[in-house]
Coordinates of N, CA and C in Angstrom, one line a residue:
M101 N 10.4 -6.4 -14.0 CA 10.3 -4.9 -14.8 C 9.3 -5.0 -15.9
D102 N 8.8 -3.6 -16.0 CA 7.8 -3.4 -17.0 C 8.4 -3.0 -18.3
G103 N 7.7 -2.6 -19.0 CA 8.3 -2.2 -20.5 C 9.3 -0.8 -20.5
D104 N 8.8 0.0 -19.4 CA 9.7 1.1 -19.0 C 10.7 1.2 -17.8
N105 N 11.4 -0.1 -17.7 CA 12.0 -0.5 -16.7 C 11.9 -0.1 -15.3
H106 N 10.4 -0.1 -15.0 CA 10.1 0.0 -13.9 C 10.0 -1.4 -13.1
V107 N 10.5 -1.3 -11.9 CA 10.5 -2.5 -11.2 C 8.9 -2.9 -10.6
V108 N 8.2 -3.9 -10.9 CA 7.0 -4.0 -10.5 C 6.8 -4.6 -9.1
V109 N 5.9 -4.1 -8.3 CA 5.5 -4.6 -7.0 C 4.0 -4.5 -6.9
Y110 N 3.6 -5.4 -6.1 CA 2.1 -5.6 -6.2 C 1.9 -5.4 -4.5
T111 N 1.0 -4.4 -4.4 CA 0.6 -4.2 -2.9 C -0.9 -4.2 -2.5
D112 N -1.3 -4.5 -1.3 CA -2.7 -4.6 -0.9 C -2.8 -4.7 0.5
G113 N -3.9 -4.2 0.9 CA -4.5 -4.0 2.1 C -5.8 -4.9 2.4
A114 N -5.8 -5.2 3.7 CA -7.1 -6.0 4.2 C -7.4 -5.6 5.5
C115 N -8.5 -5.6 5.8 CA -9.3 -5.0 7.2 C -10.3 -6.0 7.5
S116 N -10.1 -6.6 8.6 CA -11.2 -7.4 9.3 C -12.2 -6.4 10.1
R117 N -13.8 -6.5 10.1 CA -14.4 -5.7 10.8 C -14.0 -4.3 10.5
N118 N -13.8 -3.8 9.3 CA -13.6 -2.5 8.8 C -15.0 -1.4 9.4
G119 N -14.4 -0.5 10.0 CA -15.4 0.4 10.5 C -15.7 0.1 12.0
M120 N -15.4 -0.9 12.3 CA -15.8 -1.2 13.7 C -14.7 -0.8 14.7
D121 N -15.0 -0.7 16.0 CA -14.0 -0.4 17.1 C -12.9 -1.5 17.2
N122 N -13.1 -3.0 16.8 CA -12.4 -3.9 17.0 C -11.6 -4.4 15.7
A123 N -11.8 -3.2 14.8 CA -11.2 -3.6 13.4 C -9.6 -4.1 13.6
A124 N -9.2 -5.0 12.6 CA -7.8 -5.2 12.7 C -7.4 -5.1 10.9
A125 N -6.2 -4.5 10.7 CA -5.7 -4.5 9.3 C -4.3 -4.7 8.9
G126 N -4.1 -5.2 8.0 CA -2.9 -5.5 7.5 C -2.4 -5.1 5.9
F127 N -1.1 -4.9 5.7 CA -0.7 -4.7 4.4 C 0.1 -5.9 3.9
G128 N 0.3 -5.9 2.4 CA 1.2 -6.9 1.9 C 1.8 -6.2 0.7
V129 N 3.2 -6.5 0.7 CA 4.1 -5.8 -0.7 C 4.7 -6.9 -1.2
F130 N 4.4 -7.2 -2.5 CA 5.0 -8.3 -3.1 C 5.7 -7.9 -4.6
F131 N 7.2 -8.2 -4.3 CA 8.1 -8.0 -5.5 C 8.2 -9.1 -6.2
G132 N 8.1 -10.2 -5.8 CA 8.2 -11.4 -6.7 C 8.5 -12.7 -5.7
E133 N 8.4 -13.8 -6.3 CA 8.6 -15.0 -5.5 C 10.3 -14.9 -4.8
R134 N 10.1 -15.4 -3.5 CA 11.3 -15.3 -2.9 C 12.3 -14.0 -2.8
N135 N 11.7 -13.1 -3.1 CA 12.4 -11.6 -3.0 C 12.4 -11.2 -1.7
P136 N 13.7 -10.8 -1.2 CA 13.9 -10.2 0.3 C 13.4 -8.9 0.5
L137 N 12.7 -8.3 -0.7 CA 12.0 -7.1 -0.3 C 10.6 -7.3 0.1
N138 N 10.0 -8.5 -0.1 CA 8.7 -8.7 0.0 C 8.5 -8.4 1.6
L139 N 7.2 -7.9 2.1 CA 7.2 -7.5 3.3 C 5.4 -7.4 3.7
S140 N 5.3 -7.7 4.9 CA 3.8 -7.5 5.4 C 3.7 -6.9 6.9
G141 N 2.8 -6.3 7.2 CA 2.7 -5.9 8.7 C 1.3 -5.4 9.0
K142 N 1.3 -5.0 10.3 CA -0.1 -4.7 10.6 C -0.3 -3.2 10.6
V143 N -1.4 -2.8 10.2 CA -1.6 -1.4 10.1 C -1.7 -0.6 11.5
T144 N -1.1 0.5 11.5 CA -1.1 1.3 12.6 C -1.9 2.6 12.5
G145 N -2.4 3.4 13.4 CA -3.2 4.5 13.4 C -4.7 4.1 13.2
R146 N -5.2 4.6 12.3 CA -6.6 4.4 11.8 C -6.7 3.0 11.1
V147 N -7.5 2.1 11.7 CA -7.4 0.8 11.3 C -8.9 0.8 10.3
T148 N -8.6 0.8 9.0 CA -9.4 0.6 8.1 C -8.8 0.1 6.7
N149 N -9.8 -0.3 5.8 CA -9.1 -1.2 4.6 C -8.5 0.3 3.8
N150 N -8.8 1.3 3.7 CA -8.0 2.3 2.7 C -6.7 2.7 3.5
H151 N -6.6 2.8 4.6 CA -5.7 2.8 5.5 C -4.4 1.9 5.2
A152 N -4.9 0.5 5.3 CA -3.9 -0.5 4.9 C -3.4 -0.4 3.4
E153 N -4.5 0.1 2.6 CA -3.8 0.2 1.1 C -2.6 1.4 1.2
I154 N -2.9 2.4 1.9 CA -2.0 3.5 1.8 C -0.8 2.9 2.3
Q155 N -0.8 2.3 3.6 CA 0.4 1.9 4.1 C 1.2 0.7 3.3
G156 N 0.4 0.1 2.5 CA 1.1 -0.9 1.8 C 2.0 -0.1 0.6
A157 N 1.4 0.8 -0.2 CA 2.1 1.5 -1.0 C 3.2 2.3 -0.4
I158 N 3.3 2.9 1.0 CA 4.3 3.6 1.6 C 5.4 2.7 1.7
N159 N 5.0 1.3 2.3 CA 5.9 0.4 2.3 C 6.8 0.0 1.3
A160 N 5.9 -0.1 0.2 CA 6.5 -0.6 -1.1 C 7.8 0.2 -1.7
I161 N 7.4 1.6 -1.4 CA 8.4 2.7 -2.0 C 9.4 2.4 -1.1
K162 N 9.4 2.6 0.2 CA 10.4 2.5 1.4 C 11.3 1.2 1.1
Q163 N 10.8 0.1 0.6 CA 11.5 -0.9 0.4 C 12.5 -0.8 -1.0
A164 N 11.8 -0.3 -1.7 CA 12.3 -0.2 -3.2 C 13.7 1.0 -2.9
K165 N 13.6 1.9 -2.2 CA 14.6 2.8 -1.7 C 15.6 2.0 -1.2
K166 N 15.2 1.2 -0.1 CA 16.4 0.5 0.7 C 17.3 -0.3 -0.5
A167 N 16.6 -0.7 -1.6 CA 17.3 -1.5 -2.3 C 17.9 -0.8 -3.6
N168 N 18.0 0.5 -3.6 CA 18.3 1.6 -4.6 C 17.7 1.3 -5.8
I169 N 16.4 1.1 -5.8 CA 15.5 1.1 -7.0 C 15.0 2.3 -7.0
D170 N 15.0 3.1 -8.1 CA 14.3 4.5 -8.2 C 13.2 4.7 -9.1
K171 N 12.9 3.4 -9.9 CA 11.7 3.3 -10.6 C 10.8 2.0 -10.3
I172 N 9.6 2.4 -9.9 CA 8.6 1.4 -9.4 C 7.3 1.5 -10.2
C173 N 6.8 0.4 -10.6 CA 5.3 0.2 -10.8 C 4.4 -0.4 -10.0
I174 N 3.7 0.2 -9.3 CA 2.8 -0.2 -8.2 C 1.5 -0.8 -8.7
K175 N 1.3 -2.0 -8.6 CA 0.1 -2.6 -9.0 C -0.8 -2.9 -8.0
T176 N -1.8 -2.4 -8.0 CA -2.9 -2.5 -6.8 C -4.2 -2.7 -7.4
D177 N -5.2 -3.5 -6.5 CA -6.5 -3.6 -6.6 C -7.3 -2.4 -6.2
S178 N -6.6 -1.5 -5.7 CA -7.5 -0.5 -5.0 C -7.9 0.8 -5.9
K179 N -8.9 1.0 -6.5 CA -9.2 2.1 -7.3 C -9.2 3.5 -6.4
F180 N -9.3 3.4 -5.1 CA -9.2 4.3 -4.3 C -7.8 4.8 -4.1
M181 N -6.9 3.9 -4.2 CA -5.6 4.2 -3.9 C -5.0 5.1 -5.1
I182 N -5.3 4.7 -6.4 CA -4.9 5.1 -7.6 C -5.5 6.6 -7.7
S183 N -6.8 6.7 -7.5 CA -7.6 7.7 -7.8 C -7.0 9.0 -6.4
C184 N -6.7 8.6 -5.4 CA -6.1 9.4 -4.5 C -4.7 10.1 -5.0
I185 N -4.0 9.2 -5.6 CA -2.7 9.8 -6.1 C -2.7 10.6 -7.2
T186 N -3.6 10.1 -8.2 CA -3.8 10.6 -9.8 C -4.6 11.5 -9.8
E187 N -5.7 11.6 -9.1 CA -6.8 12.9 -9.4 C -7.0 13.5 -8.1
W188 N -6.9 13.1 -7.0 CA -7.5 14.0 -5.8 C -6.4 14.5 -5.1
M189 N -5.2 14.0 -4.9 CA -4.2 14.7 -4.0 C -3.7 15.9 -4.5
P190 N -3.6 16.2 -6.0 CA -3.3 17.6 -6.2 C -4.3 18.5 -5.8
K191 N -5.4 18.4 -5.8 CA -6.4 19.1 -5.5 C -6.5 19.4 -4.0
W192 N -6.5 18.5 -3.2 CA -6.4 18.3 -1.9 C -5.2 19.3 -1.3
K193 N -4.0 19.1 -1.9 CA -2.8 19.8 -1.7 C -3.0 21.3 -1.7
H194 N -3.8 21.6 -3.1 CA -3.9 23.0 -3.3 C -4.9 23.4 -2.4
N195 N -5.8 22.7 -1.7 CA -6.8 23.1 -0.9 C -6.5 23.2 0.7
G196 N -5.1 23.0 0.7 CA -4.8 23.0 2.2 C -5.2 21.4 2.9
W197 N -5.2 20.5 2.1 CA -5.6 19.0 2.4 C -7.0 18.9 3.0
R198 N -7.7 19.6 2.1 CA -9.4 19.9 2.5 C -10.0 19.3 1.0
R199 N -11.0 18.5 1.4 CA -11.9 18.1 0.1 C -12.5 19.2 -0.6
A200 N -13.4 19.0 -1.4 CA -14.1 20.1 -2.4 C -15.4 20.7 -1.2
D201 N -15.7 19.7 -0.7 CA -16.7 20.2 0.5 C -16.4 20.9 1.7
G202 N -14.9 21.4 1.8 CA -14.3 22.0 2.7 C -14.0 21.0 4.0
K203 N -14.4 19.6 4.2 CA -14.0 18.8 5.2 C -12.7 18.2 5.1
P204 N -11.9 18.0 6.2 CA -10.6 17.5 6.0 C -10.7 16.0 5.4
V205 N -9.3 15.9 4.8 CA -9.3 14.6 4.0 C -8.9 13.5 4.8
L206 N -9.7 12.4 5.0 CA -9.6 11.2 5.9 C -8.3 10.9 5.4
N207 N -7.3 10.1 6.3 CA -6.2 9.6 6.1 C -5.1 10.6 5.7
K208 N -5.4 11.9 6.0 CA -4.4 13.0 5.7 C -3.0 12.6 6.0
E209 N -2.7 12.2 7.2 CA -1.2 12.0 7.8 C -0.4 10.9 6.9
E210 N -1.2 9.9 6.8 CA -0.6 8.8 5.9 C -0.5 9.3 4.3
L211 N -1.5 9.9 3.8 CA -1.2 10.4 2.4 C -0.4 11.4 2.4
M212 N 0.0 12.3 3.4 CA 1.2 13.2 3.3 C 2.4 12.5 3.3
I213 N 2.4 11.3 4.1 CA 3.9 10.5 4.2 C 3.9 10.0 2.6
L214 N 2.9 9.2 2.0 CA 2.9 8.8 0.7 C 3.4 9.8 -0.1
N215 N 2.7 10.9 0.0 CA 3.3 12.0 -1.0 C 4.7 12.3 -1.1
K216 N 5.4 12.4 0.3 CA 6.5 12.7 0.6 C 7.5 11.4 0.0
E217 N 7.1 10.3 0.0 CA 7.8 9.0 -0.5 C 7.8 9.1 -2.0
I218 N 6.6 9.4 -2.6 CA 6.6 9.6 -3.9 C 7.2 10.6 -4.4
T219 N 7.6 11.8 -3.7 CA 8.4 13.0 -4.3 C 9.9 12.6 -4.2
N220 N 10.2 11.6 -3.4 CA 11.6 11.5 -3.0 C 12.0 10.3 -3.8
M221 N 11.2 10.0 -4.6 CA 11.5 8.6 -5.6 C 11.7 9.1 -7.0
G222 N 12.4 8.5 -7.7 CA 12.7 8.8 -9.0 C 11.4 8.7 -10.0
S223 N 10.7 7.7 -10.0 CA 9.4 7.5 -10.9 C 8.7 6.5 -10.1
V224 N 7.3 6.8 -9.9 CA 6.4 5.9 -9.4 C 5.2 6.0 -10.5
K225 N 4.9 4.5 -10.8 CA 3.7 4.4 -11.8 C 2.7 3.6 -11.1
W226 N 1.3 3.8 -11.1 CA 0.3 3.3 -10.7 C -0.4 2.5 -11.9
E227 N -0.8 1.2 -11.5 CA -1.4 0.3 -12.5 C -2.5 -0.5 -11.6
Y228 N -3.8 -0.2 -12.2 CA -4.8 -1.1 -11.5 C -4.9 -2.4 -12.0
V229 N -4.9 -3.5 -11.1 CA -5.4 -4.8 -11.3 C -6.5 -5.2 -10.7
P230 N -7.3 -6.0 -11.5 CA -8.5 -6.4 -10.6 C -8.4 -7.3 -9.5
A231 N -9.2 -7.3 -8.5 CA -9.0 -8.1 -7.3 C -9.4 -9.4 -7.6
H232 N -9.0 -10.5 -7.1 CA -9.4 -12.0 -7.1 C -9.4 -12.5 -8.6
A233 N -8.7 -12.0 -9.4 CA -8.7 -12.3 -10.8 C -7.6 -13.2 -11.4
L234 N -7.2 -13.8 -10.2 CA -5.9 -14.7 -10.5 C -4.8 -14.1 -11.1
V235 N -4.5 -12.9 -10.9 CA -3.2 -12.3 -11.0 C -2.4 -12.5 -9.9
A236 N -1.3 -13.4 -10.2 CA -0.5 -14.0 -9.1 C 0.0 -13.1 -8.2
G237 N 0.8 -12.1 -8.7 CA 1.5 -11.1 -7.8 C 0.3 -10.5 -6.6
N238 N -0.9 -10.2 -7.4 CA -1.9 -9.6 -6.5 C -2.4 -10.4 -5.5
E239 N -2.5 -11.7 -5.9 CA -3.0 -12.9 -4.9 C -2.0 -12.9 -3.8
E240 N -0.7 -12.9 -4.1 CA 0.2 -12.9 -2.8 C 0.3 -11.8 -2.0
A241 N 0.1 -10.7 -2.6 CA 0.0 -9.5 -1.8 C -1.3 -9.5 -1.1
D242 N -2.3 -10.0 -1.4 CA -3.7 -10.2 -0.8 C -3.3 -11.1 0.4
R243 N -2.8 -12.1 0.1 CA -2.5 -13.3 1.1 C -1.9 -12.8 2.3
M244 N -0.7 -11.9 1.9 CA 0.2 -11.4 3.1 C -0.4 -10.4 3.7
A245 N -1.5 -9.5 3.2 CA -2.0 -8.7 4.1 C -3.0 -9.3 4.9
K246 N -3.7 -10.4 4.4 CA -4.6 -11.0 5.2 C -4.1 -11.7 6.4
E247 N -2.9 -12.3 6.1 CA -2.3 -12.9 7.5 C -1.7 -11.8 8.1
A248 N -1.3 -10.7 7.9 CA -0.8 -9.6 8.6 C -2.1 -9.1 9.7
C249 N -3.2 -9.0 9.0 CA -4.4 -8.9 9.6 C -4.7 -9.7 10.6
G250 N -4.6 -11.1 10.4 CA -4.7 -12.0 11.5 C -3.6 -11.9 12.6
Q251 N -2.5 -11.4 12.3 CA -1.4 -11.3 13.1 C -1.8 -10.0 14.1
S252 N -2.3 -9.1 13.5 CA -2.6 -7.8 14.4 C -3.8 -8.2 15.4
C253 N -4.6 -9.4 14.8 CA -5.7 -9.6 15.8 C -5.3 -10.3 17.2
D254 N -4.1 -11.2 16.8 CA -3.8 -12.0 17.7 C -2.7 -11.8 18.7
K255 N -1.8 -10.7 18.1 CA -0.5 -10.6 18.9 C -0.3 -9.1 18.5
K256 N 0.8 -8.6 19.1 CA 1.5 -7.3 18.8 C 2.2 -7.7 17.4
G257 N 1.9 -7.7 16.5 CA 2.5 -7.9 15.2 C 3.9 -7.1 15.0
G258 N 3.9 -6.4 14.0 CA 5.2 -5.6 13.5 C 5.2 -6.1 11.9
V259 N 6.5 -5.9 11.4 CA 6.5 -6.3 10.1 C 7.3 -7.6 10.0
K260 N 6.7 -8.5 8.8 CA 7.5 -10.0 8.6 C 8.1 -9.7 7.5
S261 N 9.1 -10.1 7.2 CA 9.8 -10.5 5.9 C 9.4 -11.9 5.5
W262 N 9.0 -11.6 4.0 CA 8.5 -13.0 3.2 C 9.6 -13.3 2.3
S263 N 10.9 -13.3 2.5 CA 11.8 -13.6 1.4 C 12.0 -15.2 1.3
K264 N 11.6 -16.0 2.6 CA 11.6 -17.4 2.8 C 10.2 -17.9 1.8
F265 N 9.4 -17.0 1.7 CA 7.9 -17.5 0.9 C 7.8 -17.0 -0.3
K266 N 7.0 -17.3 -0.7 CA 6.6 -16.7 -2.1 C 6.6 -15.2 -2.1

């Protein structure tokens, strides 16, 4: 828990061959060592690093809800993710999910799902953590996302529970 009684969860996304037709992506959700809520999975839909980050956040909130947790602090190394939620999303919603230049928002469907999950949650805080800076929770979420990405390359993955592992 953080100082405001929010359960801390780390999320990350990974994508190999980002932007290419044969890209593979995964997400990791890390609540803590041996926590049954820890989760990873392959990315569905658009296969990009940003899509993986969004799916990680969606799954973190869903996992928290399953455990009747209503206050979470999502720690992520994705400035994109934090900017989406705290800066851009209110403007996009006001503009009918269009950017300032009038073009449609990329990842609109996933962002709308994330928005719905946030709206139906008691409280969601967002905190940036630097990538690869030896922040243990972020390193675990990163490892899980990369493994899920590898699973999506090799077989028809799905979601993997990480309660037996870190």
